[in-house]
PDB file of C-alpha atoms in Angstrom:
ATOM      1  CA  UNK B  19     101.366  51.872 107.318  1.00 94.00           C
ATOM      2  CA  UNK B  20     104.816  50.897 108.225  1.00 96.00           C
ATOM      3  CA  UNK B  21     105.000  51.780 112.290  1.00 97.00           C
ATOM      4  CA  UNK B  22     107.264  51.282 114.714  1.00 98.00           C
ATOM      5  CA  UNK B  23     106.205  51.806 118.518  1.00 98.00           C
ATOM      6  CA  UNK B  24     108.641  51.900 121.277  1.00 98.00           C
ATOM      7  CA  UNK B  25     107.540  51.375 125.000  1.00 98.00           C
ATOM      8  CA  UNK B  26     109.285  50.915 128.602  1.00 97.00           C
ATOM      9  CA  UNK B  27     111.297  53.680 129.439  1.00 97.00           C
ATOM     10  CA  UNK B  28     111.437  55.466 132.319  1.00 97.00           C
ATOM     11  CA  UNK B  29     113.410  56.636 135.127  1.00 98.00           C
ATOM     12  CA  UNK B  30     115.543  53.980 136.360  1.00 98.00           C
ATOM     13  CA  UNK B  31     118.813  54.321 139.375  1.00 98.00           C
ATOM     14  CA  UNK B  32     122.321  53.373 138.555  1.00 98.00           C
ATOM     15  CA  UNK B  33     122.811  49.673 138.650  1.00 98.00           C
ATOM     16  CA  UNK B  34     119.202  48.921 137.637  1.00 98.00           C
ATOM     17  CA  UNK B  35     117.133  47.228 134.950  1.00 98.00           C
ATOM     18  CA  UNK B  36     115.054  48.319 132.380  1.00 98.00           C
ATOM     19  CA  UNK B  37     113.603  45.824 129.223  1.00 98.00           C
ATOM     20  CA  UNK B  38     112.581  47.863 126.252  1.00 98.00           C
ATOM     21  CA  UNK B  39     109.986  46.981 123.876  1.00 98.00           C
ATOM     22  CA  UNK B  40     109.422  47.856 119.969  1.00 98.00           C
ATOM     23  CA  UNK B  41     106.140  46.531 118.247  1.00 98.00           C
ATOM     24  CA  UNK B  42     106.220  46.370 114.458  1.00 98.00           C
ATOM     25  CA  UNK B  43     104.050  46.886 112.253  1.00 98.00           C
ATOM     26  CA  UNK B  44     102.870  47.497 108.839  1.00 97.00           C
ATOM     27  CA  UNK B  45     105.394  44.786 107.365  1.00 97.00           C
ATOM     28  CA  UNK B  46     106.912  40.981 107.254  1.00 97.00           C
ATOM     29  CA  UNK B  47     108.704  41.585 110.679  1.00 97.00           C
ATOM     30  CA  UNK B  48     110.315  38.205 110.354  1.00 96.00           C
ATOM     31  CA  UNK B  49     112.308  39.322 107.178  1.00 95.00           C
ATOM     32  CA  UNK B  50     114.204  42.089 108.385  1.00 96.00           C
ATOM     33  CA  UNK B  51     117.580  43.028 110.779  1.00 96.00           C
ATOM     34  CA  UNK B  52     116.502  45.502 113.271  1.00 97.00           C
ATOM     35  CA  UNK B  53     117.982  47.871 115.473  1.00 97.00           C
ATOM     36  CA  UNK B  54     118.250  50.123 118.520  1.00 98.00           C
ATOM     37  CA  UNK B  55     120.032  53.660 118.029  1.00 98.00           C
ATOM     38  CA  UNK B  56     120.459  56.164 120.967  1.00 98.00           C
ATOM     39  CA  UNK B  57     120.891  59.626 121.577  1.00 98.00           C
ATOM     40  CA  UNK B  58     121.524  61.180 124.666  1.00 98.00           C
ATOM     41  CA  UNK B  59     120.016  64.793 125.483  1.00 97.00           C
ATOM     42  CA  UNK B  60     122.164  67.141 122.978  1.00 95.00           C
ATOM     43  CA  UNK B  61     124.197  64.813 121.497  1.00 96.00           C
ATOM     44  CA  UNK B  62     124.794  62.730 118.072  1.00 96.00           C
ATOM     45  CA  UNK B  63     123.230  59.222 117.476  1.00 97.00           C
ATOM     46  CA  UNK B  64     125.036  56.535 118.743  1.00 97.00           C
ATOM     47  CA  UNK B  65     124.022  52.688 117.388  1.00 97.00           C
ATOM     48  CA  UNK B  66     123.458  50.329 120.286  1.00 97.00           C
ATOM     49  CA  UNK B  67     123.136  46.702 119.033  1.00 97.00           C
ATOM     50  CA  UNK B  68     121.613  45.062 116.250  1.00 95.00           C
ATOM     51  CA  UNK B  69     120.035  41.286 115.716  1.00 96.00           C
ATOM     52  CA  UNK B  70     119.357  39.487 112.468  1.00 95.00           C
ATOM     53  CA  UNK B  71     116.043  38.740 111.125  1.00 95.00           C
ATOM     54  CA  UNK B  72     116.218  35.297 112.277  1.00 95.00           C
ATOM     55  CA  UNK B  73     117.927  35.966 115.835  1.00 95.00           C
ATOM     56  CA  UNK B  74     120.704  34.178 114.547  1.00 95.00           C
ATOM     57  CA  UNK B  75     123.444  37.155 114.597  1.00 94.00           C
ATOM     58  CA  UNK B  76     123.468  39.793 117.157  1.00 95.00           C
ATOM     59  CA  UNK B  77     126.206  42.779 118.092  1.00 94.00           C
ATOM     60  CA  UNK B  78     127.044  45.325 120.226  1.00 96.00           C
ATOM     61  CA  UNK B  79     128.686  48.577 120.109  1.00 95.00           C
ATOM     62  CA  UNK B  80     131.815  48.207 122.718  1.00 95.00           C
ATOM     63  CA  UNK B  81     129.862  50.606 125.608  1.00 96.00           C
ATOM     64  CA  UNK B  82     126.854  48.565 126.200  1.00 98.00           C
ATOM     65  CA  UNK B  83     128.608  44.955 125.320  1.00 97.00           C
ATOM     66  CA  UNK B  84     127.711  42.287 128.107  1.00 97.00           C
ATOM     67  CA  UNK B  85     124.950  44.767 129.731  1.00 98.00           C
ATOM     68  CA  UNK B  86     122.469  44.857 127.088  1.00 98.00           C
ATOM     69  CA  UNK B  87     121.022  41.994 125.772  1.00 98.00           C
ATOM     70  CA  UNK B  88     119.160  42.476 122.396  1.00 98.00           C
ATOM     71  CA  UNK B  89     116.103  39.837 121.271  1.00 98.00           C
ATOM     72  CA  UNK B  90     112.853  39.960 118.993  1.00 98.00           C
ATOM     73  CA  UNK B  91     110.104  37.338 118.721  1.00 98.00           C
ATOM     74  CA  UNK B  92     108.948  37.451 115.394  1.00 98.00           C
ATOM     75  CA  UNK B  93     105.782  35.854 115.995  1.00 98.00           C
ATOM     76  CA  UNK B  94     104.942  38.468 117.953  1.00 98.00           C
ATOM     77  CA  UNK B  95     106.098  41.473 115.312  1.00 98.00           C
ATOM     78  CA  UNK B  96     108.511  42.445 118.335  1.00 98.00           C
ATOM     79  CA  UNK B  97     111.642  43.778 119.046  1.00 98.00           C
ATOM     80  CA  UNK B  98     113.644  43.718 122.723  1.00 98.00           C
ATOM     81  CA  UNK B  99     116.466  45.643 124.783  1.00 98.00           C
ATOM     82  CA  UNK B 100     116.978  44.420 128.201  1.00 98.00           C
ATOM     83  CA  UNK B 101     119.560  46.732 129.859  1.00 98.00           C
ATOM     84  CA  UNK B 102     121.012  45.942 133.014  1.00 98.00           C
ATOM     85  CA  UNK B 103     123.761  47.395 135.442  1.00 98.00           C
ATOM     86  CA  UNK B 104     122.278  50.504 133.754  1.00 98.00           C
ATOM     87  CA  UNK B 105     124.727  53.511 134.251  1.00 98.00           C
ATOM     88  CA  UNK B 106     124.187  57.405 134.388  1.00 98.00           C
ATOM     89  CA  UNK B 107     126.176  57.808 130.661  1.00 97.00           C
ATOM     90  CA  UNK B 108     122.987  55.117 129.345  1.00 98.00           C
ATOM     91  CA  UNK B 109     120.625  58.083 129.529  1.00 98.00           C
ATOM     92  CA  UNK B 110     119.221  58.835 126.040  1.00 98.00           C
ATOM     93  CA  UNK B 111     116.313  58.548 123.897  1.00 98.00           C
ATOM     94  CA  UNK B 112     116.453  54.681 122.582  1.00 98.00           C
ATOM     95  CA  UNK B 113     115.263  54.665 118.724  1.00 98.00           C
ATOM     96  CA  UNK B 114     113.938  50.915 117.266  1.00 98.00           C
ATOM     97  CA  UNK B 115     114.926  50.923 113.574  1.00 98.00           C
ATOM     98  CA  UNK B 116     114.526  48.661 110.596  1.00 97.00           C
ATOM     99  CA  UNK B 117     117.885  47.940 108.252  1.00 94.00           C
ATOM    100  CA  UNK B 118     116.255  47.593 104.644  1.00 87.00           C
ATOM    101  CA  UNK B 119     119.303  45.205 103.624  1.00 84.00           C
ATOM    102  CA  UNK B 120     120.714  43.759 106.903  1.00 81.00           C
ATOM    103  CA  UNK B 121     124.125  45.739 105.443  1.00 85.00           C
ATOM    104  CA  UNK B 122     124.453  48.061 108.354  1.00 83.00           C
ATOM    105  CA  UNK B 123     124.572  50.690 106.085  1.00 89.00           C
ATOM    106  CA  UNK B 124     121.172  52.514 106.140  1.00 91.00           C
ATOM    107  CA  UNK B 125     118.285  52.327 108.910  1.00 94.00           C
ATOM    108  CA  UNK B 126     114.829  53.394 106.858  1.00 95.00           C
ATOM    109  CA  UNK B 127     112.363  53.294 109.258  1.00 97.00           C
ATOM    110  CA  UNK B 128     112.206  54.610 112.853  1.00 98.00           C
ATOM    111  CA  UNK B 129     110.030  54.458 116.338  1.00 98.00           C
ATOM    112  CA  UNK B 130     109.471  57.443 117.928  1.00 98.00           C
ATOM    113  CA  UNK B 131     111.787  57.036 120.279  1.00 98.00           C
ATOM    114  CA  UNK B 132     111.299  55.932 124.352  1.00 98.00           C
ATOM    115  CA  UNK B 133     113.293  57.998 127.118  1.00 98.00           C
ATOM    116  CA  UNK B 134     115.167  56.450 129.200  1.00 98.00           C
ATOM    117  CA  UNK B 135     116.927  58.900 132.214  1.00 98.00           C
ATOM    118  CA  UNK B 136     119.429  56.882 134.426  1.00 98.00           C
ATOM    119  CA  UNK B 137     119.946  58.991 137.894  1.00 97.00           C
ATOM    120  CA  UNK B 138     120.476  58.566 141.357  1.00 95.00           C
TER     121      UNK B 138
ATOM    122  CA  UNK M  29     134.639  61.882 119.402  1.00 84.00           C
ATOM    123  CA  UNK M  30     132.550  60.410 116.326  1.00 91.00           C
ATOM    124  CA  UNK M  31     134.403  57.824 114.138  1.00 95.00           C
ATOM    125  CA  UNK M  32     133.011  60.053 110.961  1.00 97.00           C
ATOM    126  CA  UNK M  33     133.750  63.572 110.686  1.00 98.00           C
ATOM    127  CA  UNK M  34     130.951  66.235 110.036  1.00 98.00           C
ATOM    128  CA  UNK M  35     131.227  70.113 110.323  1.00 98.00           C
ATOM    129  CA  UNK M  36     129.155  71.021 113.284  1.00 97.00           C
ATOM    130  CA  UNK M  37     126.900  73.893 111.610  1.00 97.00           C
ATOM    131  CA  UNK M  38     126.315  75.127 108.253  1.00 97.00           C
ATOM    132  CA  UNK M  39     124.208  77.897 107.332  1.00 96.00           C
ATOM    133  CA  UNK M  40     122.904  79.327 103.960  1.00 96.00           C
ATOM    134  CA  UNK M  41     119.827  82.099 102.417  1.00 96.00           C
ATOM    135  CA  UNK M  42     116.783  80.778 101.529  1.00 96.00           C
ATOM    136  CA  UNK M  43     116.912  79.206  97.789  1.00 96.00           C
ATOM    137  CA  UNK M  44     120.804  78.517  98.150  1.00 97.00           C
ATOM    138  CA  UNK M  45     122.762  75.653  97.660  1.00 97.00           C
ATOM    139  CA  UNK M  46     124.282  73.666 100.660  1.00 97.00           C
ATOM    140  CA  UNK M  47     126.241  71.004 101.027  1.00 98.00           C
ATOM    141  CA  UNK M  48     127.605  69.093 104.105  1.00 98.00           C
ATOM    142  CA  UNK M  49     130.489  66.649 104.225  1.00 98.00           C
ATOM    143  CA  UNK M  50     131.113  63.206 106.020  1.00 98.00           C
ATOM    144  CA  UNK M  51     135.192  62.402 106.458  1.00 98.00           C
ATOM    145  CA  UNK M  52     135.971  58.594 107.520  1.00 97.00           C
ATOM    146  CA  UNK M  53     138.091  56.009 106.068  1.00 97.00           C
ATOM    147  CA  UNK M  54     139.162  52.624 104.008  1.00 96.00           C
ATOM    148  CA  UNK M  55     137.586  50.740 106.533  1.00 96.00           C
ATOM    149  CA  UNK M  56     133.753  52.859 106.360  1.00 97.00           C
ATOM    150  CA  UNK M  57     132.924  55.421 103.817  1.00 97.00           C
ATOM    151  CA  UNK M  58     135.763  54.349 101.563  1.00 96.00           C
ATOM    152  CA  UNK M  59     134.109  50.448 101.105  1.00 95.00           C
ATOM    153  CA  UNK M  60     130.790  50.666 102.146  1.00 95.00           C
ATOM    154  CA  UNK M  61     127.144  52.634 101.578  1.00 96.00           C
ATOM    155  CA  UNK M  62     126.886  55.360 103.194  1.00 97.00           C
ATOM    156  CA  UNK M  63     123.267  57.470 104.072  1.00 97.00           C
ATOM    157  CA  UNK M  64     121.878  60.546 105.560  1.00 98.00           C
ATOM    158  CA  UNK M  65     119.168  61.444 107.742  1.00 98.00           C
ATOM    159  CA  UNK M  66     117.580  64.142 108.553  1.00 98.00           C
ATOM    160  CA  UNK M  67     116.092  65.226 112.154  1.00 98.00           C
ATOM    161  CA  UNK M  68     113.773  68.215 112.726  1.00 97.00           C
ATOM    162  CA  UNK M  69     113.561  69.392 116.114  1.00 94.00           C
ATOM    163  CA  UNK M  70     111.519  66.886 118.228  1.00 94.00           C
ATOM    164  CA  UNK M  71     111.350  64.204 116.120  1.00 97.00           C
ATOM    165  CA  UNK M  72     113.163  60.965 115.634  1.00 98.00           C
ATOM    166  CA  UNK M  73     115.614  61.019 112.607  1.00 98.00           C
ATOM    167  CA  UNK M  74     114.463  60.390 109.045  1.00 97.00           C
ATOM    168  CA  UNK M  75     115.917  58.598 106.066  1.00 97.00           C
ATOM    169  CA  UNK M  76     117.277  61.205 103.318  1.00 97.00           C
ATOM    170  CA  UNK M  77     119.610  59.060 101.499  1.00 97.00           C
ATOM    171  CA  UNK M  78     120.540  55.624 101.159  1.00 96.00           C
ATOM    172  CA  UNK M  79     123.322  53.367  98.855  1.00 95.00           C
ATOM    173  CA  UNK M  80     125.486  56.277  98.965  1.00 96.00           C
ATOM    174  CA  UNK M  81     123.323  58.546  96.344  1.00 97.00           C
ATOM    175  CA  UNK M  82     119.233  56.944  96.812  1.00 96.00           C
ATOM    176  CA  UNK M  83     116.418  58.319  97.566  1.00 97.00           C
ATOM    177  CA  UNK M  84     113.475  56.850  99.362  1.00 95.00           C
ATOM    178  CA  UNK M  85     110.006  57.317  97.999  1.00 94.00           C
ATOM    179  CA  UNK M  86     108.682  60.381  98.856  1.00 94.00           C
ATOM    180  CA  UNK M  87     112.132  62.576  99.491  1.00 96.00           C
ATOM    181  CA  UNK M  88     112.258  65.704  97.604  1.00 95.00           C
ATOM    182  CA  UNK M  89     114.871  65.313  94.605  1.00 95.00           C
ATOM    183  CA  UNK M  90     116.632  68.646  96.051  1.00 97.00           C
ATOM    184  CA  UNK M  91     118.486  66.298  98.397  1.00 97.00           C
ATOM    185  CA  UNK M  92     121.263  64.419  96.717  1.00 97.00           C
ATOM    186  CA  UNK M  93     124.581  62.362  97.948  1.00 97.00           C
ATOM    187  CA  UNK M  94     127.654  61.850  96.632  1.00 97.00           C
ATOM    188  CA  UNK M  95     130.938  59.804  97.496  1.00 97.00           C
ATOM    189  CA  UNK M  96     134.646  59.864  96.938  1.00 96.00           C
ATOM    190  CA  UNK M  97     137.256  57.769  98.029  1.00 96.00           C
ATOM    191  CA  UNK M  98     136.751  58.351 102.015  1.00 97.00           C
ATOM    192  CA  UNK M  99     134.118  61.256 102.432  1.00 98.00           C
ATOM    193  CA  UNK M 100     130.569  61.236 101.611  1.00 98.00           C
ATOM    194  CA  UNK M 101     128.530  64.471 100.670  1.00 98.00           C
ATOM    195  CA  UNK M 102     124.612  65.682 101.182  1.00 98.00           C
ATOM    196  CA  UNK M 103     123.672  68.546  98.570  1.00 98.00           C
ATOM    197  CA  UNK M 104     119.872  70.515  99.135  1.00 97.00           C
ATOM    198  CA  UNK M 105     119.293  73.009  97.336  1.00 97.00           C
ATOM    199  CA  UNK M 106     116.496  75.521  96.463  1.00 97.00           C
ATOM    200  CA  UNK M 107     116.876  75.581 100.706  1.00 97.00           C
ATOM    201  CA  UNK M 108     113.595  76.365 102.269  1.00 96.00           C
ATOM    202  CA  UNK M 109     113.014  77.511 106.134  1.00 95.00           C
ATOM    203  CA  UNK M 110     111.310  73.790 106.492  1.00 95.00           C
ATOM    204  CA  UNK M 111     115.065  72.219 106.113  1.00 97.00           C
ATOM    205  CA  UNK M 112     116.234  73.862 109.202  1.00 97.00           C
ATOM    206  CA  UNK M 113     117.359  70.256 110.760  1.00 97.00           C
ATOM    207  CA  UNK M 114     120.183  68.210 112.000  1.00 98.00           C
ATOM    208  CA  UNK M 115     122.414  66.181 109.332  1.00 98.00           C
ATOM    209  CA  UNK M 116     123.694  62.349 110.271  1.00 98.00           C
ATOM    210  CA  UNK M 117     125.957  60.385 108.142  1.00 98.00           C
ATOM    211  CA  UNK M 118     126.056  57.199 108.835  1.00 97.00           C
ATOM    212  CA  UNK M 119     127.752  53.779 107.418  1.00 97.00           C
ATOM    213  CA  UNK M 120     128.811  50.546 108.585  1.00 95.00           C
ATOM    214  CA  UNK M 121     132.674  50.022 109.925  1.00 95.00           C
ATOM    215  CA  UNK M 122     134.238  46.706 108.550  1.00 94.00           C
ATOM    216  CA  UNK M 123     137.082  47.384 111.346  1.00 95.00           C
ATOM    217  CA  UNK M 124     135.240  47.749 114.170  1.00 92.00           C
ATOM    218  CA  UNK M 125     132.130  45.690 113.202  1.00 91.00           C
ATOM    219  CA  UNK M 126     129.639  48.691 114.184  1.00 92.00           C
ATOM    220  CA  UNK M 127     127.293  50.897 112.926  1.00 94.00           C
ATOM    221  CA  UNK M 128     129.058  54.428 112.591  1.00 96.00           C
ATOM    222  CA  UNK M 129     127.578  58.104 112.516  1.00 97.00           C
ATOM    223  CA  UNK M 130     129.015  61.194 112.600  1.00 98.00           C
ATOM    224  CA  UNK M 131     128.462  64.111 115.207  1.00 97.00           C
ATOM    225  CA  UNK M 132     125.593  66.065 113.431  1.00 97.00           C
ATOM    226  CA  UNK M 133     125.238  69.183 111.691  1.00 98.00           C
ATOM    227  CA  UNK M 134     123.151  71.664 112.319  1.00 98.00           C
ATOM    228  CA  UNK M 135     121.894  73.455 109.144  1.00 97.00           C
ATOM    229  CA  UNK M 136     120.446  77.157 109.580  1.00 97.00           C
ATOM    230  CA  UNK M 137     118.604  78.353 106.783  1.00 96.00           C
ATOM    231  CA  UNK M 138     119.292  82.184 107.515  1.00 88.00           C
TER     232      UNK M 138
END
């Protein structure tokens, strides 16, 4: 069935690193946007970043801009988040979605979710 | 402070109607989709509506959405214990080039 699987969270100090994966599958990987949603412990979702089925288009929401880096390799049926200069406010649960149309407008499937606690 | 507006908690009896609304503006709700999701305690969030009004195979026809000029709207009804959830709108922002959500409601089923 259609699956996503997050992996590589953890517990990570301000300042640090952390690469996130998301394996896909279940469907044509290569054919769809994709992308990361957060939501930090008792709070709303917040959308992180999202990259085009072909790599050719990413974006950023203005908080994690030139720290996050957002990638896939489709022949692999896999979706990336490297975070770096990681700060205490990027604690959350990080959610790898699929976008149906590439619109922006609707995310229909979703991972599990990886945690990902930044703390001194 | 979320860029769409959602009332933080609505409650209802079992088998009642209940509807929660999603305030933005010209530049989200007003020209673009707009869907719902639904998250049970625990879990990641789940797809309830798309395209505004849509349902994805396999969601109960006692969820339904609605739009007008800059809000959106998610109806249940017939409300069962099992709906007990959180609520996200969310839609895309043409202004700010983003993926927008609102804060969450919290639906008691009392």
């Amino acid at each position: 069935q259609v699956q996503l699987v997050e992996s590589g969270g953890g517990l990570v100090k301000p300042g640090g690193s952390l690469r996130l994966s998301c394996a896909a599958s279940g469907f044509t990987f290569s054919d769809y946007y994709m992308s990361w949603i957060r939501q930090a412990p008792g709070k709303g979702l917040e959308w992180v970043s999202y990259i085009s089925s072909s790599s050719s288009y990413t974006n950023y929401a203005d908080s994690v801009k030139g720290r996050f880096t957002i990638s896939r390799d489709n022949a692999k049926n896999s979706l990336y988040l490297q975070m770096n200069s990681l700060r205490v406010e990027d604690t959350a649960v990080y959610y790898c979605t699929r976008e149906p149309d590439g619109s922006g407008t609707s995310m229909d499937v979703w991972g599990q979710g990886t945690t990902v606690t930044v703390s001194s | 402070q979320s860029v769409l507006t959602q009332p933080p908690s609505v409650s209802a009896a079992p088998g009642q109607k209940v509807t929660i609304s999603c305030s933005g503006s010209s530049s989200n709700i007003g020209n673009n989709y707009v869907s719902w999701y639904q998250q049970l305690p625990g879990t990641a969030p789940k797809l309830l509506i798309h395209d505004t009004n849509k349902r994805p195979s396999g969601v109960l026809d006692r969820f339904s959405g609605s739009k007008s000029g800059t809000s959106a709207t998610l109806g249940i009804t017939g409300l069962q214990t099992g709906d007990e959830a959180d609520y996200y709108c969310g839609t895309w922002d043409s202004s700010l080039s983003a993926v927008v959500f609102g804060g969450g409601t919290k639906l008691t089923v009392l």
